[in-house]
mmCIF file of C-alpha atoms in Angstrom:
data_model
loop_
_atom_site.group_PDB
_atom_site.id
_atom_site.type_symbol
_atom_site.label_atom_id
_atom_site.label_comp_id
_atom_site.label_asym_id
_atom_site.label_seq_id
_atom_site.Cartn_x
_atom_site.Cartn_y
_atom_site.Cartn_z
ATOM 1 C CA MET K 1 92.811 98.903 62.965
ATOM 2 C CA PHE K 2 96.162 100.486 63.500
ATOM 3 C CA ALA K 3 97.574 97.534 65.328
ATOM 4 C CA ALA K 4 96.209 95.250 62.670
ATOM 5 C CA ASP K 5 98.191 97.467 60.328
ATOM 6 C CA LEU K 6 101.069 97.393 61.884
ATOM 7 C CA ALA K 7 100.887 93.429 62.408
ATOM 8 C CA ALA K 8 100.998 93.853 58.632
ATOM 9 C CA ASP K 9 103.395 95.543 57.797
ATOM 10 C CA LEU K 10 106.050 93.908 60.572
ATOM 11 C CA LEU K 11 105.366 90.364 58.383
ATOM 12 C CA CYS K 12 106.058 92.061 55.341
ATOM 13 C CA THR K 13 109.539 93.086 56.785
ATOM 14 C CA SER K 14 109.526 89.371 59.316
ATOM 15 C CA PRO K 15 107.254 86.550 60.842
ATOM 16 C CA TRP K 16 108.825 87.004 64.168
ATOM 17 C CA CYS K 17 108.580 91.020 64.459
ATOM 18 C CA ALA K 18 105.041 90.408 63.857
ATOM 19 C CA VAL K 19 104.447 87.893 66.651
ATOM 20 C CA ALA K 20 106.463 90.153 68.828
ATOM 21 C CA ALA K 21 104.708 93.030 67.924
ATOM 22 C CA VAL K 22 101.459 90.934 68.180
ATOM 23 C CA ALA K 23 102.662 89.535 71.718
ATOM 24 C CA ALA K 24 103.409 93.349 73.371
ATOM 25 C CA ILE K 25 100.245 94.366 71.826
ATOM 26 C CA ALA K 26 97.775 91.816 73.915
ATOM 27 C CA ILE K 27 99.718 92.505 76.959
ATOM 28 C CA VAL K 28 99.283 96.248 76.499
ATOM 29 C CA ARG K 29 95.601 95.670 76.046
ATOM 30 C CA ARG K 30 95.622 92.970 78.903
ATOM 31 C CA LYS K 31 97.400 95.673 80.954
ATOM 32 C CA LEU K 32 94.562 98.559 80.388
ATOM 33 C CA LEU K 33 91.497 95.641 80.672
ATOM 34 C CA VAL K 34 89.102 95.817 83.784
ATOM 35 C CA ASP K 35 86.646 93.422 84.900
ATOM 36 C CA VAL K 36 84.266 95.551 86.012
ATOM 37 C CA PRO K 37 82.139 92.591 87.931
ATOM 38 C CA THR K 38 77.831 92.704 87.206
ATOM 39 C CA LEU K 39 76.247 93.015 89.914
ATOM 40 C CA HIS K 40 72.355 91.028 90.272
ATOM 41 C CA TYR K 41 70.375 90.915 93.194
ATOM 42 C CA GLN K 42 66.654 92.731 94.488
ATOM 43 C CA ASN K 43 66.964 93.306 98.038
ATOM 44 C CA VAL K 44 67.858 97.006 97.783
ATOM 45 C CA CYS K 45 69.362 96.998 101.707
ATOM 46 C CA VAL K 46 72.258 95.308 100.202
ATOM 47 C CA LYS K 47 72.924 98.728 98.047
ATOM 48 C CA ASP K 48 74.481 100.313 101.636
ATOM 49 C CA LEU K 49 77.197 97.637 101.418
ATOM 50 C CA LEU K 50 78.116 97.809 97.822
ATOM 51 C CA ALA K 51 78.905 101.396 98.479
ATOM 52 C CA GLN K 52 81.465 100.529 100.513
ATOM 53 C CA LEU K 53 83.389 98.061 98.498
ATOM 54 C CA PRO K 54 85.468 100.447 96.474
ATOM 55 C CA THR K 55 87.669 97.350 94.912
ATOM 56 C CA LEU K 56 84.202 95.601 93.541
ATOM 57 C CA ARG K 57 83.376 99.108 91.684
ATOM 58 C CA ARG K 58 86.900 99.230 90.155
ATOM 59 C CA GLY K 59 87.180 95.781 88.731
ATOM 60 C CA TYR K 60 89.691 93.205 88.619
ATOM 61 C CA SER K 61 92.689 93.634 86.794
ATOM 62 C CA PRO K 62 93.250 90.004 85.420
ATOM 63 C CA PRO K 63 96.921 88.308 84.849
ATOM 64 C CA LEU K 64 98.686 87.923 81.650
ATOM 65 C CA LEU K 65 97.642 84.302 82.043
ATOM 66 C CA PRO K 66 94.929 84.140 79.455
ATOM 67 C CA PHE K 67 93.041 81.226 79.788
ATOM 68 C CA GLY K 68 90.979 79.626 83.357
ATOM 69 C CA LEU K 69 93.361 76.549 83.541
ATOM 70 C CA LEU K 70 96.091 78.663 83.966
ATOM 71 C CA GLN K 71 94.342 80.663 86.427
ATOM 72 C CA SER K 72 93.032 78.190 87.871
ATOM 73 C CA ALA K 73 96.395 76.344 89.061
ATOM 74 C CA TYR K 74 97.400 79.904 90.736
ATOM 75 C CA ALA K 75 95.163 78.088 93.342
ATOM 76 C CA ASP K 76 98.017 76.007 94.373
ATOM 77 C CA ARG K 77 100.929 78.837 94.443
ATOM 78 C CA LYS K 78 103.033 78.983 97.659
ATOM 79 C CA PRO K 79 101.749 83.329 99.703
ATOM 80 C CA PRO K 80 105.049 84.833 99.858
ATOM 81 C CA VAL K 81 104.884 84.686 103.983
ATOM 82 C CA ASP K 82 103.623 81.308 105.171
ATOM 83 C CA PRO K 83 101.465 81.743 108.346
ATOM 84 C CA THR K 84 100.864 78.414 109.604
ATOM 85 C CA ALA K 85 104.036 78.640 112.173
ATOM 86 C CA LEU K 86 100.863 81.244 113.723
ATOM 87 C CA TYR K 87 98.451 78.961 114.082
ATOM 88 C CA VAL K 88 96.928 78.320 116.954
ATOM 89 C CA ARG K 89 94.864 74.799 116.904
ATOM 90 C CA GLU K 90 91.276 74.298 118.538
ATOM 91 C CA THR K 91 89.880 70.771 117.922
ATOM 92 C CA LEU K 92 85.754 70.367 118.179
ATOM 93 C CA SER K 93 84.732 66.713 119.204
ATOM 94 C CA ILE K 94 81.233 66.354 116.962
ATOM 95 C CA PRO K 95 78.681 64.604 119.102
ATOM 96 C CA ARG K 96 76.404 62.221 117.406
ATOM 97 C CA LEU K 97 73.662 63.021 115.956
ATOM 98 C CA GLY K 98 70.531 61.420 116.010
ATOM 99 C CA ALA K 99 68.371 62.794 113.942
ATOM 100 C CA SER K 100 68.698 66.040 110.982
ATOM 101 C CA THR K 101 65.912 68.103 109.271
ATOM 102 C CA THR K 102 69.000 69.426 106.668
ATOM 103 C CA LYS K 103 68.637 67.648 103.225
ATOM 104 C CA CYS K 104 71.814 65.525 102.408
ATOM 105 C CA CYS K 105 72.258 63.868 106.029
ATOM 106 C CA PRO K 106 72.453 60.648 106.864
ATOM 107 C CA ALA K 107 69.331 59.645 109.208
ATOM 108 C CA SER K 108 72.297 59.174 111.890
ATOM 109 C CA VAL K 109 75.549 61.069 112.155
ATOM 110 C CA PRO K 110 78.831 59.922 113.787
ATOM 111 C CA PRO K 111 80.787 61.497 116.050
ATOM 112 C CA GLY K 112 83.629 62.937 114.842
ATOM 113 C CA VAL K 113 86.467 65.304 115.241
ATOM 114 C CA VAL K 114 87.081 68.994 113.193
ATOM 115 C CA SER K 115 89.150 71.358 113.865
ATOM 116 C CA ILE K 116 90.094 75.732 113.841
ATOM 117 C CA ASP K 117 93.425 77.080 113.145
ATOM 118 C CA TRP K 118 93.162 80.543 113.785
ATOM 119 C CA LEU K 119 95.273 83.730 113.042
ATOM 120 C CA GLN K 120 94.833 85.396 116.670
ATOM 121 C CA GLN K 121 93.954 89.328 117.188
ATOM 122 C CA PRO K 122 93.508 90.770 120.844
ATOM 123 C CA GLY K 123 89.630 91.876 122.374
ATOM 124 C CA ASN K 124 86.716 91.955 120.228
ATOM 125 C CA ALA K 125 88.265 92.477 116.411
ATOM 126 C CA PRO K 126 86.102 91.247 114.174
ATOM 127 C CA VAL K 127 85.944 87.545 113.170
ATOM 128 C CA CYS K 128 86.509 85.322 109.622
ATOM 129 C CA ILE K 129 86.001 81.516 109.362
ATOM 130 C CA LEU K 130 87.354 80.647 106.234
ATOM 131 C CA VAL K 131 85.750 77.065 104.734
ATOM 132 C CA PRO K 132 88.013 75.159 102.177
ATOM 133 C CA GLY K 133 87.030 73.648 99.205
ATOM 134 C CA LEU K 134 87.310 69.880 97.190
ATOM 135 C CA THR K 135 90.114 68.251 99.815
ATOM 136 C CA SER K 136 92.259 71.005 101.511
ATOM 137 C CA ALA K 137 92.514 71.882 104.292
ATOM 138 C CA SER K 138 94.227 75.689 106.297
ATOM 139 C CA THR K 139 97.377 74.528 104.778
ATOM 140 C CA ALA K 140 96.091 75.448 100.904
ATOM 141 C CA PRO K 141 97.863 78.087 99.774
ATOM 142 C CA TYR K 142 94.527 79.822 98.635
ATOM 143 C CA ILE K 143 93.389 79.550 102.590
ATOM 144 C CA GLN K 144 96.892 80.922 103.764
ATOM 145 C CA ARG K 145 96.817 83.451 101.358
ATOM 146 C CA VAL K 146 93.374 84.922 102.776
ATOM 147 C CA GLY K 147 94.044 84.520 105.620
ATOM 148 C CA GLN K 148 96.737 86.791 105.901
ATOM 149 C CA ALA K 149 95.453 89.099 104.466
ATOM 150 C CA LEU K 150 92.665 89.794 106.279
ATOM 151 C CA HIS K 151 94.342 89.255 109.645
ATOM 152 C CA ALA K 152 97.196 91.840 108.531
ATOM 153 C CA ALA K 153 93.893 94.149 108.433
ATOM 154 C CA GLY K 154 92.899 93.249 112.214
ATOM 155 C CA VAL K 155 90.738 90.690 111.752
ATOM 156 C CA ARG K 156 90.313 86.894 113.766
ATOM 157 C CA VAL K 157 90.646 84.447 111.376
ATOM 158 C CA GLY K 158 89.930 80.991 112.139
ATOM 159 C CA CYS K 159 90.481 78.465 109.251
ATOM 160 C CA PHE K 160 88.462 75.101 109.496
ATOM 161 C CA ASN K 161 89.666 71.923 108.407
ATOM 162 C CA PRO K 162 86.836 69.225 108.235
ATOM 163 C CA ARG K 163 86.195 65.609 109.350
ATOM 164 C CA GLY K 164 89.578 63.564 107.602
ATOM 165 C CA ARG K 165 91.580 66.519 106.789
ATOM 166 C CA GLY K 166 94.282 68.799 107.666
ATOM 167 C CA GLY K 167 95.301 66.285 110.862
ATOM 168 C CA ASN K 168 92.159 65.591 112.211
ATOM 169 C CA GLU K 169 91.546 61.720 112.866
ATOM 170 C CA LEU K 170 88.922 60.370 111.393
ATOM 171 C CA LEU K 171 87.290 57.920 113.382
ATOM 172 C CA THR K 172 84.578 57.026 111.578
ATOM 173 C CA PRO K 173 83.411 55.954 107.810
ATOM 174 C CA PHE K 174 82.062 59.364 107.613
ATOM 175 C CA MET K 175 83.808 62.607 106.039
ATOM 176 C CA TYR K 176 81.682 65.800 104.963
ATOM 177 C CA SER K 177 80.333 66.872 101.162
ATOM 178 C CA ALA K 178 78.843 69.693 99.650
ATOM 179 C CA GLY K 179 75.793 69.867 101.090
ATOM 180 C CA PHE K 180 76.389 68.342 104.440
ATOM 181 C CA THR K 181 75.797 71.328 106.579
ATOM 182 C CA GLU K 182 76.017 69.761 110.456
ATOM 183 C CA ASP K 183 79.111 70.164 111.372
ATOM 184 C CA LEU K 184 80.068 73.717 109.737
ATOM 185 C CA ARG K 185 77.113 74.437 112.386
ATOM 186 C CA HIS K 186 78.797 73.542 114.970
ATOM 187 C CA VAL K 187 81.346 75.026 114.606
ATOM 188 C CA ALA K 188 78.833 78.826 113.239
ATOM 189 C CA ALA K 189 77.791 78.393 116.866
ATOM 190 C CA HIS K 190 80.881 77.549 118.697
ATOM 191 C CA VAL K 191 82.537 80.406 117.367
ATOM 192 C CA ARG K 192 80.462 82.451 117.865
ATOM 193 C CA GLU K 193 79.864 81.626 121.219
ATOM 194 C CA ARG K 194 82.806 82.169 122.211
ATOM 195 C CA TYR K 195 83.250 85.804 120.960
ATOM 196 C CA PRO K 196 80.099 86.563 121.114
ATOM 197 C CA GLU K 197 80.613 90.686 120.932
ATOM 198 C CA ALA K 198 82.393 90.110 118.389
ATOM 199 C CA THR K 199 80.809 90.018 113.819
ATOM 200 C CA VAL K 200 81.420 86.933 112.634
ATOM 201 C CA THR K 201 81.788 86.700 108.132
ATOM 202 C CA ALA K 202 82.509 82.945 107.473
ATOM 203 C CA VAL K 203 84.325 83.075 103.733
ATOM 204 C CA GLY K 204 83.822 80.152 101.480
ATOM 205 C CA PHE K 205 85.820 78.097 98.767
ATOM 206 C CA SER K 206 84.062 75.703 96.549
ATOM 207 C CA LEU K 207 82.865 73.067 97.959
ATOM 208 C CA GLY K 208 83.308 75.017 101.335
ATOM 209 C CA ALA K 209 81.301 78.023 99.784
ATOM 210 C CA SER K 210 78.623 75.364 98.614
ATOM 211 C CA TYR K 211 77.731 74.059 102.239
ATOM 212 C CA LEU K 212 78.541 77.380 103.757
ATOM 213 C CA ALA K 213 75.928 79.350 101.517
ATOM 214 C CA LYS K 214 73.071 76.221 102.223
ATOM 215 C CA TYR K 215 73.856 76.491 106.013
ATOM 216 C CA VAL K 216 73.232 79.959 105.548
ATOM 217 C CA GLY K 217 69.915 79.224 103.658
ATOM 218 C CA GLU K 218 69.176 77.002 106.416
ATOM 219 C CA GLU K 219 69.852 79.074 109.029
ATOM 220 C CA GLY K 220 67.718 81.791 107.844
ATOM 221 C CA THR K 221 67.060 84.432 111.052
ATOM 222 C CA GLY K 222 69.090 81.981 113.102
ATOM 223 C CA CYS K 223 72.104 81.734 111.471
ATOM 224 C CA ALA K 224 74.897 82.777 113.786
ATOM 225 C CA LEU K 225 76.958 84.232 111.366
ATOM 226 C CA ASP K 226 76.515 88.766 110.418
ATOM 227 C CA SER K 227 77.643 87.720 107.074
ATOM 228 C CA ALA K 228 79.181 85.139 104.612
ATOM 229 C CA VAL K 229 80.591 85.019 101.417
ATOM 230 C CA SER K 230 81.366 81.720 98.693
ATOM 231 C CA CYS K 231 83.654 81.619 96.069
ATOM 232 C CA ALA K 232 83.734 79.807 92.527
ATOM 233 C CA CYS K 233 80.240 78.352 94.152
ATOM 234 C CA PRO K 234 78.812 75.183 92.618
ATOM 235 C CA LEU K 235 75.296 77.069 93.339
ATOM 236 C CA ASP K 236 73.346 74.467 91.228
ATOM 237 C CA LEU K 237 75.416 70.704 91.846
ATOM 238 C CA VAL K 238 73.163 68.859 89.289
ATOM 239 C CA SER K 239 74.272 71.731 86.201
ATOM 240 C CA MET K 240 78.265 71.366 87.324
ATOM 241 C CA SER K 241 78.058 68.054 87.095
ATOM 242 C CA GLN K 242 76.786 68.078 83.755
ATOM 243 C CA GLY K 243 78.513 70.925 82.736
ATOM 244 C CA LEU K 244 81.723 68.860 83.961
ATOM 245 C CA GLY K 245 81.460 66.941 80.308
ATOM 246 C CA ALA K 246 80.653 69.789 78.113
ATOM 247 C CA THR K 247 83.994 71.034 77.241
ATOM 248 C CA VAL K 248 87.336 69.488 76.370
ATOM 249 C CA SER K 249 88.123 71.450 79.404
ATOM 250 C CA SER K 250 86.213 70.869 81.607
ATOM 251 C CA ARG K 251 86.539 67.192 80.630
ATOM 252 C CA PHE K 252 90.182 67.271 81.683
ATOM 253 C CA VAL K 253 89.789 69.003 85.264
ATOM 254 C CA ASP K 254 87.360 66.640 85.772
ATOM 255 C CA ARG K 255 89.703 62.983 85.344
ATOM 256 C CA PHE K 256 92.563 64.374 85.761
ATOM 257 C CA VAL K 257 92.529 67.046 88.466
ATOM 258 C CA LEU K 258 89.126 65.982 90.612
ATOM 259 C CA VAL K 259 88.807 62.825 90.280
ATOM 260 C CA PRO K 260 93.087 61.914 91.365
ATOM 261 C CA ALA K 261 92.676 64.782 94.386
ATOM 262 C CA VAL K 262 89.684 62.511 95.634
ATOM 263 C CA LYS K 263 91.464 59.495 95.019
ATOM 264 C CA ARG K 264 94.295 60.637 97.040
ATOM 265 C CA VAL K 265 92.042 61.434 99.888
ATOM 266 C CA LEU K 266 90.541 58.440 99.751
ATOM 267 C CA HIS K 267 93.907 56.282 99.764
ATOM 268 C CA GLN K 268 94.417 58.346 102.828
ATOM 269 C CA CYS K 269 91.189 57.104 104.864
ATOM 270 C CA ALA K 270 91.397 53.630 103.163
ATOM 271 C CA PRO K 271 91.892 52.227 107.050
ATOM 272 C CA GLN K 272 88.427 53.552 107.592
ATOM 273 C CA VAL K 273 85.683 53.799 104.580
ATOM 274 C CA ARG K 274 87.553 50.583 102.988
ATOM 275 C CA SER K 275 84.773 48.199 104.589
ATOM 276 C CA ALA K 276 82.133 49.892 104.827
ATOM 277 C CA PRO K 277 79.148 48.142 103.650
ATOM 278 C CA ALA K 278 77.627 51.033 102.260
ATOM 279 C CA LEU K 279 80.124 52.935 100.344
ATOM 280 C CA ASP K 280 81.605 50.890 97.490
ATOM 281 C CA PHE K 281 85.391 51.992 97.803
ATOM 282 C CA GLN K 282 86.463 49.600 95.072
ATOM 283 C CA ARG K 283 84.093 51.237 91.971
ATOM 284 C CA ALA K 284 85.827 54.646 93.846
ATOM 285 C CA THR K 285 89.051 53.970 92.831
ATOM 286 C CA VAL K 286 88.465 53.156 89.676
ATOM 287 C CA ALA K 287 85.883 56.374 89.046
ATOM 288 C CA SER K 288 87.130 58.467 86.225
ATOM 289 C CA SER K 289 85.025 60.885 86.662
ATOM 290 C CA MET K 290 83.484 63.142 89.650
ATOM 291 C CA ALA K 291 79.859 61.829 88.906
ATOM 292 C CA GLU K 292 81.301 58.133 89.089
ATOM 293 C CA PHE K 293 83.203 58.635 92.955
ATOM 294 C CA ASP K 294 79.995 60.504 94.174
ATOM 295 C CA ASP K 295 78.191 58.340 93.237
ATOM 296 C CA ALA K 296 80.371 55.114 94.965
ATOM 297 C CA MET K 297 80.726 56.901 98.086
ATOM 298 C CA ILE K 298 79.566 60.872 99.377
ATOM 299 C CA ALA K 299 75.968 59.885 97.850
ATOM 300 C CA PRO K 300 75.791 56.452 100.178
ATOM 301 C CA MET K 301 77.532 58.396 103.002
ATOM 302 C CA MET K 302 74.792 60.883 102.698
ATOM 303 C CA GLY K 303 72.037 59.358 102.881
ATOM 304 C CA CYS K 304 71.419 59.087 98.970
ATOM 305 C CA SER K 305 70.143 56.795 96.113
ATOM 306 C CA SER K 306 72.656 57.849 93.859
ATOM 307 C CA ALA K 307 75.289 61.019 92.800
ATOM 308 C CA LEU K 308 71.962 62.639 91.293
ATOM 309 C CA GLN K 309 70.270 62.267 94.252
ATOM 310 C CA TYR K 310 73.015 64.002 96.185
ATOM 311 C CA TYR K 311 73.804 66.653 94.055
ATOM 312 C CA SER K 312 70.363 67.731 93.914
ATOM 313 C CA GLU K 313 69.656 67.919 98.145
ATOM 314 C CA ALA K 314 73.069 69.248 98.004
ATOM 315 C CA SER K 315 73.108 72.442 95.931
ATOM 316 C CA ALA K 316 72.314 75.255 97.915
ATOM 317 C CA THR K 317 70.156 77.141 95.571
ATOM 318 C CA ARG K 318 66.784 75.830 96.774
ATOM 319 C CA VAL K 319 67.337 77.506 99.971
ATOM 320 C CA LEU K 320 68.779 81.005 98.345
ATOM 321 C CA GLY K 321 65.586 82.993 99.631
ATOM 322 C CA ASP K 322 65.672 82.186 103.303
ATOM 323 C CA VAL K 323 69.283 83.622 103.575
ATOM 324 C CA ARG K 324 68.491 86.870 106.148
ATOM 325 C CA VAL K 325 71.981 87.684 106.618
ATOM 326 C CA PRO K 326 73.903 89.347 103.302
ATOM 327 C CA MET K 327 76.194 87.068 101.780
ATOM 328 C CA LEU K 328 78.405 87.645 98.573
ATOM 329 C CA PHE K 329 78.662 85.268 96.494
ATOM 330 C CA LEU K 330 81.554 86.197 93.778
ATOM 331 C CA SER K 331 81.732 84.049 90.751
ATOM 332 C CA ALA K 332 83.816 83.911 86.955
ATOM 333 C CA ARG K 333 82.314 82.929 83.681
ATOM 334 C CA ASN K 334 85.849 81.777 82.791
ATOM 335 C CA ASP K 335 85.864 79.266 85.756
ATOM 336 C CA PRO K 336 86.589 75.363 84.292
ATOM 337 C CA ILE K 337 84.986 73.595 87.383
ATOM 338 C CA CYS K 338 81.711 76.112 88.059
ATOM 339 C CA PRO K 339 81.786 78.780 85.514
ATOM 340 C CA ALA K 340 78.977 81.498 86.210
ATOM 341 C CA ASN K 341 76.724 80.726 83.312
ATOM 342 C CA ARG K 342 76.144 77.787 85.150
ATOM 343 C CA ILE K 343 73.886 80.451 87.781
ATOM 344 C CA ASP K 344 70.585 81.277 87.661
ATOM 345 C CA THR K 345 70.405 84.795 87.850
ATOM 346 C CA LYS K 346 66.683 84.695 88.876
ATOM 347 C CA ALA K 347 67.653 83.518 92.198
ATOM 348 C CA PHE K 348 69.162 86.605 92.530
ATOM 349 C CA THR K 349 67.283 89.309 91.005
ATOM 350 C CA GLU K 350 63.116 87.529 91.168
ATOM 351 C CA GLN K 351 63.153 85.886 94.354
ATOM 352 C CA GLN K 352 59.013 84.714 95.594
ATOM 353 C CA THR K 353 60.116 84.829 98.768
ATOM 354 C CA PRO K 354 58.038 87.623 101.300
ATOM 355 C CA GLY K 355 61.567 90.686 101.375
ATOM 356 C CA ALA K 356 64.143 89.360 98.971
ATOM 357 C CA ALA K 357 67.281 88.153 101.136
ATOM 358 C CA PRO K 358 69.744 90.190 101.243
ATOM 359 C CA ILE K 359 72.499 88.537 98.443
ATOM 360 C CA VAL K 360 74.291 89.749 95.668
ATOM 361 C CA LEU K 361 75.788 88.294 93.399
ATOM 362 C CA ALA K 362 79.084 88.848 91.425
ATOM 363 C CA ILE K 363 80.368 87.634 88.214
ATOM 364 C CA THR K 364 83.267 88.640 86.167
ATOM 365 C CA ALA K 365 84.331 87.271 83.197
ATOM 366 C CA GLU K 366 87.653 86.422 84.612
ATOM 367 C CA GLY K 367 89.867 85.023 87.513
ATOM 368 C CA ALA K 368 88.994 80.829 87.081
ATOM 369 C CA HIS K 369 89.100 78.458 90.314
ATOM 370 C CA SER K 370 92.005 80.554 91.429
ATOM 371 C CA MET K 371 90.207 80.975 94.788
ATOM 372 C CA THR K 372 91.382 84.729 95.147
ATOM 373 C CA TRP K 373 91.567 86.072 91.379
ATOM 374 C CA PRO K 374 94.887 87.559 91.465
ATOM 375 C CA GLU K 375 96.243 90.343 89.832
ATOM 376 C CA GLY K 376 99.860 92.083 88.586
ATOM 377 C CA TRP K 377 102.631 91.570 87.014
ATOM 378 C CA GLY K 378 104.025 88.741 88.835
ATOM 379 C CA LEU K 379 100.505 87.747 90.079
ATOM 380 C CA GLN K 380 101.435 89.000 93.431
ATOM 381 C CA ARG K 381 97.865 90.701 94.377
ATOM 382 C CA SER K 382 94.827 89.352 95.355
ATOM 383 C CA TRP K 383 91.763 91.141 94.142
ATOM 384 C CA LEU K 384 89.912 88.548 96.234
ATOM 385 C CA CYS K 385 91.613 90.001 99.490
ATOM 386 C CA GLU K 386 91.148 93.108 99.197
ATOM 387 C CA LEU K 387 87.517 92.957 98.296
ATOM 388 C CA LEU K 388 87.001 91.042 101.723
ATOM 389 C CA VAL K 389 88.815 93.213 103.592
ATOM 390 C CA GLU K 390 87.025 96.137 102.683
ATOM 391 C CA TRP K 391 83.450 93.434 103.156
ATOM 392 C CA VAL K 392 84.651 92.329 106.526
ATOM 393 C CA ARG K 393 85.222 95.875 108.008
ATOM 394 C CA ALA K 394 81.886 97.013 106.651
ATOM 395 C CA VAL K 395 80.180 94.715 108.232
ATOM 396 C CA ASP K 396 81.609 95.137 111.136
ATOM 397 C CA ALA K 397 81.154 99.120 111.287
ATOM 398 C CA LYS K 398 76.958 98.118 110.629
ATOM 399 C CA ARG K 399 76.966 96.095 113.506
ATOM 400 C CA THR K 400 78.733 98.460 115.664
#
């Protein structure tokens, strides 16, 4: 009431004074806002881990940026220090895979090249693999920001670059998708073999969060990871695709952000994919939505007959109950691409499988698709980075 009365009194004096007063009140309110995430889980064993995450308990302090679209743009903001000069590249050759029991995978997977850009640490330091989103690689600003924070905390960080990204040569007209897990499976097994005494965590972002979650569920008790974190994960890709056409802002993101991004990658890979018989290159170049693009390119690449079948087979929701290592999911309600209201929380709280999976869903009101949940007047801090450092240390302490 005081704020309203003050604005009314100032309006009688000067409209500009009223605007300034309302803006000042909004800024103060914004700075006092604490966005404590709601937690959804069933397995009580995860309480020990959650107790070691003070950043999660204190909540997220959103920046002054008022809208999900603006907050999401922060994902492309360069970190204060560029860690790429410290990267040590390891290139891995993926052999031909003749058969796979996983969904969203063609009958025969051609050979390929992936890589890991390492930020090294001595000894048996805990390992964290970062799995980038839709068209990203180790050079993405949010990957750099997270990698830098973890490395400064003593973590050995491996930034994963999928086929055709991060400078990897694309050998065949086959890349990656939201549900293709075989390359990540190869990488996780390799890292586990290379660092057998270290704890290994993987953190996925957006599309990378999707196939990371699917991989962890598919592996069950045989997972090469000790834990995982999925940030801004489209758990149900069918629902996410429907959501991209549900609002003005989501349609804008779909048509003018996501589609141009995948088309840029398509044109970079044109020499390899243009003449592939199963792929409709021409239709993909004129697509105006992700559903149209996926129907023309990604679905047939993954051995699916349509985008709808691809979304269904790629969705990690199907295997969440089979996860057997601690896994944290972070999602924001104002995410214009993967909003938290598209997640079925019952998958976390009402599991039907014997022995509830050690999975936790943390939902914030804000943070959008920023990947790092920025904080501070100048957005110089990252709530996610602080949380990940605590998570990796807690998992490491539990194992050792």
